[in-house]
Short mmCIF file of C-alpha atoms and ligand atoms in Angstrom, two decimals:
data_model
loop_
_atom_site.label_atom_id
_atom_site.label_comp_id
_atom_site.label_asym_id
_atom_site.label_seq_id
_atom_site.Cartn_x
_atom_site.Cartn_y
_atom_site.Cartn_z
CA MET A 17 -39.87 -159.67 -78.00
CA ARG A 18 -38.19 -156.49 -77.31
CA PHE A 19 -37.61 -155.00 -80.15
CA VAL A 20 -34.29 -153.65 -78.31
CA ASP A 21 -32.88 -157.11 -77.92
CA VAL A 22 -33.44 -157.43 -81.77
CA ILE A 23 -31.59 -154.34 -82.96
CA GLU A 24 -28.70 -155.60 -79.77
CA LYS A 25 -28.64 -159.26 -82.00
CA LYS A 26 -27.95 -157.42 -85.39
CA ALA A 27 -25.27 -154.63 -83.77
CA ASP A 28 -23.48 -157.89 -82.31
CA GLY A 29 -23.78 -159.44 -86.04
CA LEU A 30 -25.98 -162.51 -85.26
CA VAL A 31 -27.59 -163.60 -87.90
CA LEU A 32 -31.68 -162.72 -87.43
CA SER A 33 -34.62 -165.12 -87.24
CA ASP A 34 -37.37 -164.81 -89.88
CA GLU A 35 -40.06 -164.02 -87.37
CA GLU A 36 -37.99 -161.67 -86.13
CA ILE A 37 -37.11 -159.97 -89.39
CA GLN A 38 -41.20 -160.18 -89.97
CA GLU A 39 -42.22 -159.03 -86.43
CA MET A 40 -40.01 -155.96 -87.62
CA ILE A 41 -41.42 -155.07 -90.74
CA GLN A 42 -45.30 -155.26 -89.28
CA GLY A 43 -43.91 -153.30 -85.98
CA TYR A 44 -42.64 -150.56 -88.06
CA THR A 45 -45.14 -150.35 -90.48
CA GLU A 46 -48.27 -150.10 -88.48
CA GLY A 47 -46.14 -147.73 -86.32
CA SER A 48 -45.48 -149.59 -82.71
CA ILE A 49 -41.98 -149.89 -83.58
CA PRO A 50 -40.43 -146.05 -83.47
CA ASP A 51 -38.34 -144.11 -86.20
CA TYR A 52 -35.56 -144.15 -83.43
CA GLN A 53 -35.86 -148.22 -83.04
CA MET A 54 -35.63 -148.23 -86.30
CA SER A 55 -33.05 -145.67 -87.63
CA SER A 56 -30.61 -147.68 -84.82
CA MET A 57 -31.79 -151.21 -86.69
CA LEU A 58 -31.09 -149.83 -90.13
CA MET A 59 -27.22 -148.48 -89.08
CA ALA A 60 -26.88 -152.24 -87.58
CA ILE A 61 -27.73 -153.52 -90.77
CA LEU A 62 -25.16 -151.50 -92.58
CA GLN A 63 -22.48 -152.38 -90.39
CA GLN A 64 -23.27 -155.82 -90.18
CA GLY A 65 -25.00 -157.17 -93.52
CA MET A 66 -27.32 -159.48 -94.09
CA THR A 67 -26.94 -163.39 -94.97
CA ALA A 68 -29.16 -163.90 -98.33
CA GLN A 69 -31.99 -165.97 -96.51
CA GLU A 70 -32.08 -162.44 -94.42
CA ALA A 71 -32.39 -160.46 -96.79
CA THR A 72 -35.43 -162.48 -98.79
CA THR A 73 -37.61 -162.28 -95.73
CA LEU A 74 -36.78 -158.88 -95.83
CA ALA A 75 -37.86 -158.35 -99.24
CA MET A 76 -40.44 -160.37 -99.00
CA ALA A 77 -42.31 -159.25 -95.32
CA MET A 78 -41.71 -155.87 -97.13
CA MET A 79 -43.78 -157.18 -99.88
CA HIS A 80 -46.35 -158.65 -98.14
CA SER A 81 -47.37 -154.91 -96.36
CA GLY A 82 -49.15 -153.89 -98.72
CA ASP A 83 -50.84 -155.36 -102.54
CA VAL A 84 -49.84 -157.99 -103.96
CA VAL A 85 -50.02 -158.17 -107.74
CA ASP A 86 -52.04 -161.23 -109.08
CA LEU A 87 -50.72 -161.92 -112.82
CA SER A 88 -51.69 -165.16 -112.96
CA ASP A 89 -54.54 -165.47 -115.13
CA LEU A 90 -52.87 -163.81 -118.18
CA PRO A 91 -50.64 -166.12 -120.08
CA GLY A 92 -46.96 -167.72 -120.91
CA VAL A 93 -44.28 -166.47 -118.54
CA LYS A 94 -44.94 -162.78 -117.17
CA LEU A 95 -41.24 -161.24 -117.63
CA ASP A 96 -40.55 -157.92 -116.30
CA LYS A 97 -37.47 -156.07 -115.64
CA HIS A 98 -36.01 -153.27 -114.02
CA SER A 99 -32.35 -151.01 -113.47
CA THR A 100 -31.13 -149.48 -110.77
CA GLY A 101 -31.53 -146.29 -112.34
CA GLY A 102 -29.38 -144.61 -115.06
CA VAL A 103 -29.22 -141.53 -116.82
CA GLY A 104 -29.97 -141.53 -120.70
CA ASP A 105 -31.69 -145.48 -120.01
CA THR A 106 -34.29 -146.39 -122.51
CA THR A 107 -34.48 -149.42 -122.19
CA THR A 108 -37.61 -150.09 -121.05
CA LEU A 109 -39.40 -148.41 -123.95
CA VAL A 110 -37.80 -150.65 -126.16
CA VAL A 111 -37.02 -153.69 -124.94
CA ALA A 112 -40.90 -154.47 -123.57
CA PRO A 113 -41.93 -153.77 -127.18
CA LEU A 114 -39.67 -156.03 -128.86
CA VAL A 115 -39.53 -158.63 -126.50
CA ALA A 116 -43.99 -158.43 -126.38
CA ALA A 117 -43.18 -158.84 -130.65
CA CYS A 118 -41.18 -162.12 -129.81
CA GLY A 119 -44.55 -163.23 -128.55
CA GLY A 120 -43.50 -162.38 -125.01
CA THR A 121 -45.95 -161.64 -121.89
CA VAL A 122 -44.56 -157.95 -120.64
CA ALA A 123 -46.30 -156.47 -117.69
CA LYS A 124 -44.20 -153.67 -115.61
CA MET A 125 -44.74 -151.56 -112.97
CA SER A 126 -42.33 -148.31 -113.31
CA GLY A 127 -41.66 -145.37 -111.35
CA ARG A 128 -40.74 -141.17 -112.12
CA GLY A 129 -37.28 -139.96 -112.27
CA LEU A 130 -35.83 -138.29 -109.34
CA GLY A 131 -32.78 -136.37 -109.27
CA HIS A 132 -30.36 -137.18 -112.10
CA THR A 133 -31.75 -139.90 -113.14
CA GLY A 134 -34.62 -140.32 -115.77
CA GLY A 135 -38.19 -142.12 -114.80
CA THR A 136 -39.44 -143.88 -117.57
CA LEU A 137 -43.41 -142.95 -115.92
CA ASP A 138 -42.11 -139.46 -116.89
CA LYS A 139 -41.32 -140.73 -120.02
CA LEU A 140 -44.89 -142.68 -121.19
CA GLU A 141 -46.34 -138.87 -119.99
CA SER A 142 -44.00 -137.07 -122.83
CA VAL A 143 -46.42 -138.41 -125.10
CA PRO A 144 -49.86 -136.38 -124.54
CA GLY A 145 -53.15 -137.89 -123.40
CA THR A 146 -50.79 -140.91 -121.79
CA CYS A 147 -52.11 -142.18 -118.89
CA ILE A 148 -50.02 -144.34 -116.38
CA GLU A 149 -51.91 -144.52 -113.88
CA GLN A 150 -54.76 -147.87 -114.41
CA PRO A 151 -56.86 -149.65 -112.52
CA MET A 152 -55.52 -153.44 -112.29
CA ASP A 153 -58.25 -154.71 -114.57
CA VAL A 154 -56.96 -152.62 -117.31
CA PHE A 155 -53.53 -152.73 -116.74
CA LYS A 156 -54.00 -156.72 -117.50
CA ASP A 157 -56.64 -156.15 -120.04
CA ILE A 158 -53.61 -154.41 -122.46
CA VAL A 159 -51.73 -156.77 -121.56
CA ARG A 160 -54.06 -159.49 -123.00
CA LYS A 161 -54.44 -157.67 -125.86
CA THR A 162 -50.71 -156.23 -126.89
CA GLY A 163 -48.54 -158.53 -124.87
CA VAL A 164 -47.04 -155.38 -123.29
CA ALA A 165 -48.57 -153.17 -120.90
CA VAL A 166 -45.65 -150.27 -118.69
CA ILE A 167 -47.89 -148.52 -115.46
CA GLY A 168 -47.07 -146.10 -112.75
CA GLN A 169 -47.14 -148.49 -109.67
CA THR A 170 -50.35 -148.76 -107.44
CA GLY A 171 -51.53 -147.11 -104.22
CA ASN A 172 -50.76 -150.05 -101.94
CA LEU A 173 -47.60 -152.10 -103.53
CA VAL A 174 -45.07 -152.24 -100.55
CA PRO A 175 -45.82 -149.63 -98.31
CA ALA A 176 -42.63 -150.76 -95.83
CA ASP A 177 -40.54 -149.71 -98.30
CA LYS A 178 -42.25 -146.07 -98.88
CA LYS A 179 -41.69 -145.75 -94.91
CA ILE A 180 -38.39 -147.20 -94.36
CA TYR A 181 -36.18 -145.93 -97.61
CA ALA A 182 -37.86 -142.23 -96.51
CA LEU A 183 -35.93 -143.16 -92.90
CA ARG A 184 -33.05 -144.64 -94.90
CA ASP A 185 -33.14 -141.32 -97.01
CA VAL A 186 -31.90 -139.60 -93.73
CA THR A 187 -30.32 -141.57 -91.38
CA GLY A 188 -27.58 -142.56 -94.57
CA THR A 189 -27.95 -146.14 -94.83
CA VAL A 190 -30.01 -146.22 -97.66
CA ARG A 191 -25.80 -147.66 -99.16
CA SER A 192 -26.52 -150.97 -97.21
CA ILE A 193 -26.48 -153.79 -100.32
CA PRO A 194 -29.09 -155.68 -98.49
CA LEU A 195 -31.26 -152.73 -98.18
CA ILE A 196 -30.56 -151.26 -101.99
CA ALA A 197 -32.13 -155.38 -102.32
CA SER A 198 -34.50 -156.05 -99.93
CA SER A 199 -36.17 -152.57 -101.20
CA ILE A 200 -35.74 -153.64 -105.16
CA MET A 201 -36.75 -157.09 -105.11
CA SER A 202 -40.11 -156.01 -102.50
CA LYS A 203 -41.27 -154.36 -105.17
CA LYS A 204 -40.59 -156.57 -107.94
CA LEU A 205 -42.02 -159.14 -105.68
CA ALA A 206 -45.17 -157.63 -105.62
CA SER A 207 -45.79 -156.54 -108.72
CA GLY A 208 -45.89 -160.71 -109.94
CA ALA A 209 -44.16 -161.21 -112.57
CA ASP A 210 -42.17 -164.77 -112.75
CA ALA A 211 -39.08 -163.89 -114.65
CA ILE A 212 -36.88 -160.80 -113.92
CA VAL A 213 -34.10 -159.15 -115.49
CA LEU A 214 -32.07 -156.63 -113.65
CA ASP A 215 -29.51 -154.21 -115.07
CA VAL A 216 -27.60 -153.28 -112.39
CA LYS A 217 -25.95 -149.94 -113.48
CA THR A 218 -21.92 -149.14 -111.89
CA GLY A 219 -20.40 -145.90 -112.45
CA SER A 220 -20.28 -142.03 -111.81
CA GLY A 221 -23.92 -141.75 -112.62
CA ALA A 222 -25.17 -145.16 -110.84
CA PHE A 223 -25.49 -146.34 -107.33
CA MET A 224 -22.73 -148.31 -107.42
CA ARG A 225 -19.97 -146.88 -108.18
CA THR A 226 -17.62 -149.64 -108.18
CA LYS A 227 -18.07 -153.01 -110.40
CA GLU A 228 -17.51 -155.16 -107.24
CA ASP A 229 -20.36 -153.40 -105.31
CA ALA A 230 -22.57 -154.18 -108.47
CA PHE A 231 -21.92 -157.30 -108.75
CA ALA A 232 -22.96 -158.34 -104.12
CA LEU A 233 -25.77 -156.14 -105.46
CA ALA A 234 -27.17 -158.17 -108.17
CA LYS A 235 -26.10 -161.65 -106.77
CA LEU A 236 -28.21 -160.70 -103.75
CA MET A 237 -31.04 -160.32 -105.67
CA VAL A 238 -30.30 -163.11 -107.56
CA ASP A 239 -30.23 -164.71 -104.93
CA ILE A 240 -33.22 -163.04 -103.24
CA GLY A 241 -35.63 -163.78 -106.23
CA LYS A 242 -34.28 -168.04 -106.38
CA LEU A 243 -35.41 -168.11 -102.38
CA ALA A 244 -38.51 -166.81 -102.95
CA GLY A 245 -39.23 -169.11 -106.38
CA ARG A 246 -39.15 -166.78 -108.75
CA ARG A 247 -36.58 -166.30 -111.53
CA VAL A 248 -34.24 -163.84 -111.62
CA SER A 249 -31.05 -162.93 -113.59
CA ALA A 250 -29.03 -159.56 -113.44
CA VAL A 251 -27.03 -158.00 -115.87
CA VAL A 252 -24.30 -155.16 -114.92
CA THR A 253 -23.63 -152.65 -117.16
CA ASP A 254 -21.90 -149.20 -116.95
CA MET A 255 -23.28 -146.04 -115.93
CA ASN A 256 -19.48 -143.97 -116.40
CA GLN A 257 -21.60 -142.14 -119.97
CA PRO A 258 -25.28 -141.39 -120.56
CA LEU A 259 -26.56 -144.99 -122.45
CA GLY A 260 -28.19 -143.69 -125.61
CA LEU A 261 -27.36 -140.17 -126.31
CA SER A 262 -30.31 -139.17 -125.38
CA VAL A 263 -31.16 -137.25 -122.23
CA GLY A 264 -34.71 -135.93 -121.15
CA ASN A 265 -38.85 -136.96 -121.65
CA ALA A 266 -39.97 -137.11 -125.05
CA LEU A 267 -36.28 -136.65 -126.62
CA GLU A 268 -35.56 -140.60 -124.43
CA VAL A 269 -38.90 -141.62 -126.52
CA ARG A 270 -37.17 -140.31 -129.73
CA GLU A 271 -34.24 -141.93 -129.57
CA ALA A 272 -36.02 -145.19 -128.36
CA VAL A 273 -38.27 -144.64 -131.66
CA GLN A 274 -35.28 -144.57 -133.57
CA LEU A 275 -34.32 -147.76 -132.28
CA LEU A 276 -37.05 -149.58 -132.69
CA SER A 277 -36.70 -148.33 -136.72
CA GLY A 278 -33.74 -149.47 -136.97
CA GLU A 279 -32.32 -145.27 -136.66
CA VAL A 280 -29.43 -146.47 -134.11
CA SER A 281 -26.27 -148.69 -135.44
CA GLU A 282 -25.99 -152.35 -133.78
CA ASP A 283 -22.13 -151.30 -132.12
CA ASP A 284 -24.34 -148.74 -129.92
CA PRO A 285 -24.34 -148.99 -126.19
CA LEU A 286 -28.10 -148.21 -125.84
CA PHE A 287 -28.18 -150.73 -128.82
CA GLU A 288 -26.26 -153.63 -127.47
CA VAL A 289 -27.82 -153.05 -123.40
CA ASN A 290 -31.06 -153.75 -125.32
CA MET A 291 -30.16 -156.75 -127.05
CA ILE A 292 -28.58 -158.42 -123.84
CA LEU A 293 -31.60 -157.73 -121.35
CA GLY A 294 -34.15 -158.61 -124.02
CA SER A 295 -32.04 -162.04 -124.81
CA GLN A 296 -31.91 -162.56 -121.19
CA MET A 297 -35.80 -161.68 -120.86
CA LEU A 298 -36.91 -164.82 -124.07
CA GLN A 299 -34.71 -167.41 -122.62
CA MET A 300 -36.81 -166.62 -119.16
CA GLY A 301 -39.84 -166.40 -120.75
CA ASN A 302 -38.36 -169.90 -123.15
CA LEU A 303 -39.66 -168.13 -126.37
CA ALA A 304 -35.71 -168.28 -127.51
CA LYS A 305 -33.10 -171.05 -126.51
CA ASP A 306 -30.17 -169.27 -126.42
CA ASP A 307 -28.62 -165.98 -127.12
CA ALA A 308 -27.77 -165.83 -130.85
CA GLU A 309 -31.14 -166.90 -131.76
CA ALA A 310 -33.00 -164.00 -128.72
CA ARG A 311 -30.40 -161.93 -130.95
CA LYS A 312 -31.75 -163.02 -133.92
CA MET A 313 -35.70 -162.56 -133.57
CA LEU A 314 -35.11 -159.14 -131.66
CA LYS A 315 -32.97 -158.04 -134.44
CA GLU A 316 -35.08 -159.27 -137.31
CA LYS A 317 -38.41 -157.27 -134.84
CA ILE A 318 -37.24 -153.76 -135.20
CA ALA A 319 -36.10 -154.99 -139.41
CA ASP A 320 -39.75 -155.67 -139.72
CA GLY A 321 -40.75 -152.84 -137.60
CA SER A 322 -43.38 -154.93 -135.56
CA GLY A 323 -41.67 -153.49 -132.37
CA LEU A 324 -41.89 -150.33 -132.67
CA LEU A 325 -46.30 -151.13 -133.74
CA LYS A 326 -46.26 -152.58 -130.37
CA LEU A 327 -45.18 -149.86 -128.40
CA LYS A 328 -47.80 -147.93 -130.65
CA GLU A 329 -50.33 -149.85 -129.87
CA MET A 330 -49.85 -149.78 -126.30
CA PHE A 331 -49.29 -145.89 -126.31
CA LYS A 332 -52.65 -145.66 -127.59
CA LEU A 333 -54.24 -148.20 -125.14
CA LEU A 334 -52.74 -145.91 -122.36
CA GLY A 335 -54.40 -142.70 -124.18
CA GLY A 336 -51.52 -141.71 -125.83
CA ASP A 337 -51.46 -139.74 -129.25
CA ASP A 338 -49.80 -143.07 -130.76
CA SER A 339 -49.50 -140.73 -134.21
CA TYR A 340 -46.34 -139.44 -132.71
CA ILE A 341 -45.21 -143.37 -132.46
CA ASP A 342 -43.54 -142.42 -135.59
CA ILE A 343 -40.08 -141.81 -137.32
CA ASN A 344 -41.53 -139.02 -139.25
CA LYS A 345 -43.46 -137.29 -136.52
CA ILE A 346 -41.40 -137.94 -133.01
CA ASP A 347 -39.89 -135.04 -133.67
CA GLU A 348 -42.64 -132.58 -133.71
CA LEU A 349 -42.05 -134.03 -129.31
CA VAL A 350 -38.81 -132.53 -128.81
CA LYS A 351 -39.72 -128.85 -130.27
CA VAL A 352 -38.14 -126.33 -128.11
CA GLU A 353 -37.39 -122.34 -128.72
CA GLN A 354 -33.43 -122.90 -128.36
CA VAL A 355 -31.51 -125.94 -128.91
CA ILE A 356 -27.71 -125.04 -128.62
CA ASP A 357 -24.62 -126.50 -129.10
CA VAL A 358 -22.27 -126.84 -125.89
CA CYS A 359 -18.55 -126.47 -127.93
CA SER A 360 -15.33 -128.28 -126.99
CA LYS A 361 -12.33 -126.10 -125.59
CA GLU A 362 -10.04 -127.91 -126.91
CA ASP A 363 -8.86 -130.85 -128.90
CA GLY A 364 -8.01 -134.52 -127.39
CA PHE A 365 -9.83 -137.55 -127.13
CA VAL A 366 -12.95 -138.14 -124.33
CA THR A 367 -11.47 -140.52 -122.12
CA SER A 368 -14.28 -141.01 -119.15
CA MET A 369 -17.57 -138.83 -118.75
CA GLU A 370 -19.60 -138.27 -115.30
CA ALA A 371 -22.90 -139.20 -116.37
CA GLU A 372 -24.25 -137.61 -113.26
CA LYS A 373 -23.46 -135.06 -114.06
CA ILE A 374 -24.83 -135.32 -117.89
CA GLY A 375 -28.39 -136.17 -115.90
CA THR A 376 -28.20 -133.06 -113.53
CA ALA A 377 -27.68 -130.62 -116.04
CA ALA A 378 -30.61 -132.48 -117.51
CA GLN A 379 -32.99 -131.83 -114.93
CA MET A 380 -31.37 -128.13 -114.27
CA LEU A 381 -33.10 -127.79 -117.98
CA GLY A 382 -36.46 -128.85 -116.93
CA ALA A 383 -36.42 -132.28 -117.62
CA GLY A 384 -36.57 -133.46 -114.09
CA ARG A 385 -37.66 -132.79 -110.31
CA ALA A 386 -34.94 -131.71 -107.56
CA THR A 387 -38.31 -131.91 -105.21
CA LYS A 388 -41.36 -134.01 -106.19
CA GLU A 389 -43.12 -131.24 -106.71
CA ASP A 390 -41.34 -130.15 -109.47
CA VAL A 391 -42.91 -130.09 -113.06
CA VAL A 392 -41.00 -130.78 -116.19
CA ASP A 393 -41.14 -130.15 -119.66
CA PRO A 394 -41.16 -133.15 -121.60
CA ALA A 395 -39.80 -131.56 -124.73
CA VAL A 396 -36.09 -130.34 -122.83
CA GLY A 397 -33.02 -131.96 -122.32
CA LEU A 398 -30.15 -132.62 -124.65
CA ILE A 399 -28.44 -135.04 -126.76
CA MET A 400 -25.02 -135.69 -126.59
CA GLN A 401 -23.00 -135.80 -130.02
CA VAL A 402 -19.75 -138.11 -128.48
CA ARG A 403 -19.09 -141.30 -127.12
CA CYS A 404 -16.46 -142.20 -125.07
CA GLY A 405 -13.52 -142.81 -126.64
CA ASP A 406 -14.11 -140.39 -129.48
CA GLN A 407 -11.49 -137.62 -130.71
CA VAL A 408 -12.59 -134.62 -130.69
CA LYS A 409 -11.36 -131.05 -132.43
CA LYS A 410 -12.00 -127.66 -130.40
CA GLY A 411 -14.85 -126.39 -131.69
CA ASP A 412 -16.68 -129.77 -132.03
CA VAL A 413 -20.09 -129.99 -130.59
CA LEU A 414 -20.10 -131.99 -127.31
CA ALA A 415 -23.80 -132.00 -126.86
CA LYS A 416 -26.65 -129.90 -127.85
CA LEU A 417 -29.48 -128.59 -125.41
CA TYR A 418 -33.06 -128.09 -126.02
CA VAL A 419 -33.76 -125.55 -124.21
CA ASN A 420 -37.27 -123.82 -123.66
CA ASP A 421 -36.41 -121.83 -119.83
CA THR A 422 -32.82 -120.48 -120.07
CA LYS A 423 -33.20 -119.43 -116.13
CA ASN A 424 -30.23 -122.35 -115.51
CA LEU A 425 -28.23 -122.67 -118.81
CA GLU A 426 -25.65 -120.78 -117.67
CA GLU A 427 -25.12 -123.85 -115.08
CA SER A 428 -26.77 -126.59 -117.70
CA THR A 429 -23.55 -125.66 -119.51
CA LYS A 430 -20.51 -125.44 -116.99
CA LEU A 431 -22.51 -128.84 -115.92
CA ILE A 432 -21.30 -130.88 -119.71
CA TYR A 433 -17.91 -128.95 -119.61
CA ASP A 434 -17.28 -131.04 -116.22
CA ALA A 435 -18.54 -133.86 -117.46
CA VAL A 436 -16.98 -134.82 -120.24
CA HIS A 437 -12.95 -135.09 -119.44
CA ILE A 438 -10.57 -134.35 -122.58
CA THR A 439 -7.08 -135.65 -121.96
CA LYS A 440 -4.54 -135.27 -124.52
CA GLU A 441 -3.59 -139.23 -125.14
CA LEU A 442 -6.86 -141.40 -125.67
CA GLY A 443 -7.20 -142.93 -121.67
CA GLU A 444 -8.54 -146.18 -121.21
CA VAL A 445 -11.93 -146.49 -122.13
CA GLU A 446 -14.26 -148.60 -119.66
CA PRO A 447 -16.45 -151.02 -121.01
CA MET A 448 -20.75 -150.62 -121.64
CA PHE A 449 -21.18 -154.18 -120.16
CA TYR A 450 -19.21 -156.27 -117.24
CA GLY A 451 -21.25 -159.44 -117.03
CA ILE A 452 -24.66 -161.44 -116.25
CA VAL A 453 -25.44 -162.89 -112.25
CA THR A 454 -27.71 -165.96 -112.83
CA PRO A 455 -28.90 -168.29 -110.79
CA GLU A 456 -26.88 -171.31 -112.35
N1 LIG B 519 -34.23 -148.33 -105.84
C1 LIG B 519 -34.63 -148.95 -104.24
O1 LIG B 519 -35.86 -149.01 -105.33
N2 LIG B 519 -34.70 -149.50 -103.49
C2 LIG B 519 -33.40 -148.51 -102.96
O2 LIG B 519 -33.04 -149.10 -102.17
C3 LIG B 519 -32.16 -147.99 -104.15
C4 LIG B 519 -32.94 -148.39 -105.34
CA1 LIG B 520 -14.06 -130.95 -117.89
#
């Protein structure tokens, strides 16, 4: 097979065979297919798309480009969750321990934050001592002991994705739905879980700007899961405003501790999205028969403190100082030099927000990275004081900035004002949740 013929085939809108896709991934990973040919293929895929079968073959070929984690010696249905990246998205630190407290087995590999979105690993590391790089046997031991472990991706997981993603980044092909779906699913399949709940974000702070694209991505990932023999469901949720009020590493751990301590109200978006994700996980893990039973179980584990206890145990086994995982001590992790109020300059209603700008504001204060080499300050970030739909008066606090380094303070403040859209009349407020895509 000459690879140029395969490129032309895709450019003509034809369906590639399993062998053609497998040889492409093998050839590109080994280096026998050069970047310029792969770039051309990626552009052909962006323009012509892929069938669910092609995307599945692609995801599985990528998965087999490196190590594949075997969790089969752990008890029960192994559960994983994944979010396509958001601002103030603290769901993993809430739902993973809650599901474990309900008897689930949660084994998850997470990533770091880049740009305006946060990463679970950075949040975990904001608790002193926590080590997110763990050998596979230790990872499994933690899951056996507590039912939940969240660590960093092991070294050689899906090298094909690393190489292709880097190329997509510089060839304008990141936004292809089949390429996103196979990239995400290759890593989820390689991580070894039996059942995976995906949270596909849509809105200004998300990869998928429109609901239509978010549902298309959700459906394709569910199809890939099904064809690859895993249970996958996907929820589509809003990223037009930060999910939680806190944006920043220790600040988000603190909000997770607050939620698990019963201090976040049930009508809060962060609470609700955790219920939706947790319910899916419990149902896929055969631990609850329906949504009502699942929610009841999850709420019980908040009320009796057992979800918080799981989080504490997990931090301890990761080497972290678990004494901080306590509603009376967690504030010590967010001690900063100054807390600065950003106040409304007008009366009106918060009709919408741009989550991306809020994420960027926190990043510029030191909570996130602009480049891979940047070092994060665990304590800094911001806490939003308003939600979409709220009425505000001039002088009301929109956000509290947690600041150690004032270098970018002015720019961060400006981003908050740009991000929060205040109108005289209350406009239409987007819901937090749009729907669930299941294999049925
Ligand atoms: N996240 C991924 O892992 N891959 C993509 O292509 C997009 C988002
Ligand atoms: Ca504004």
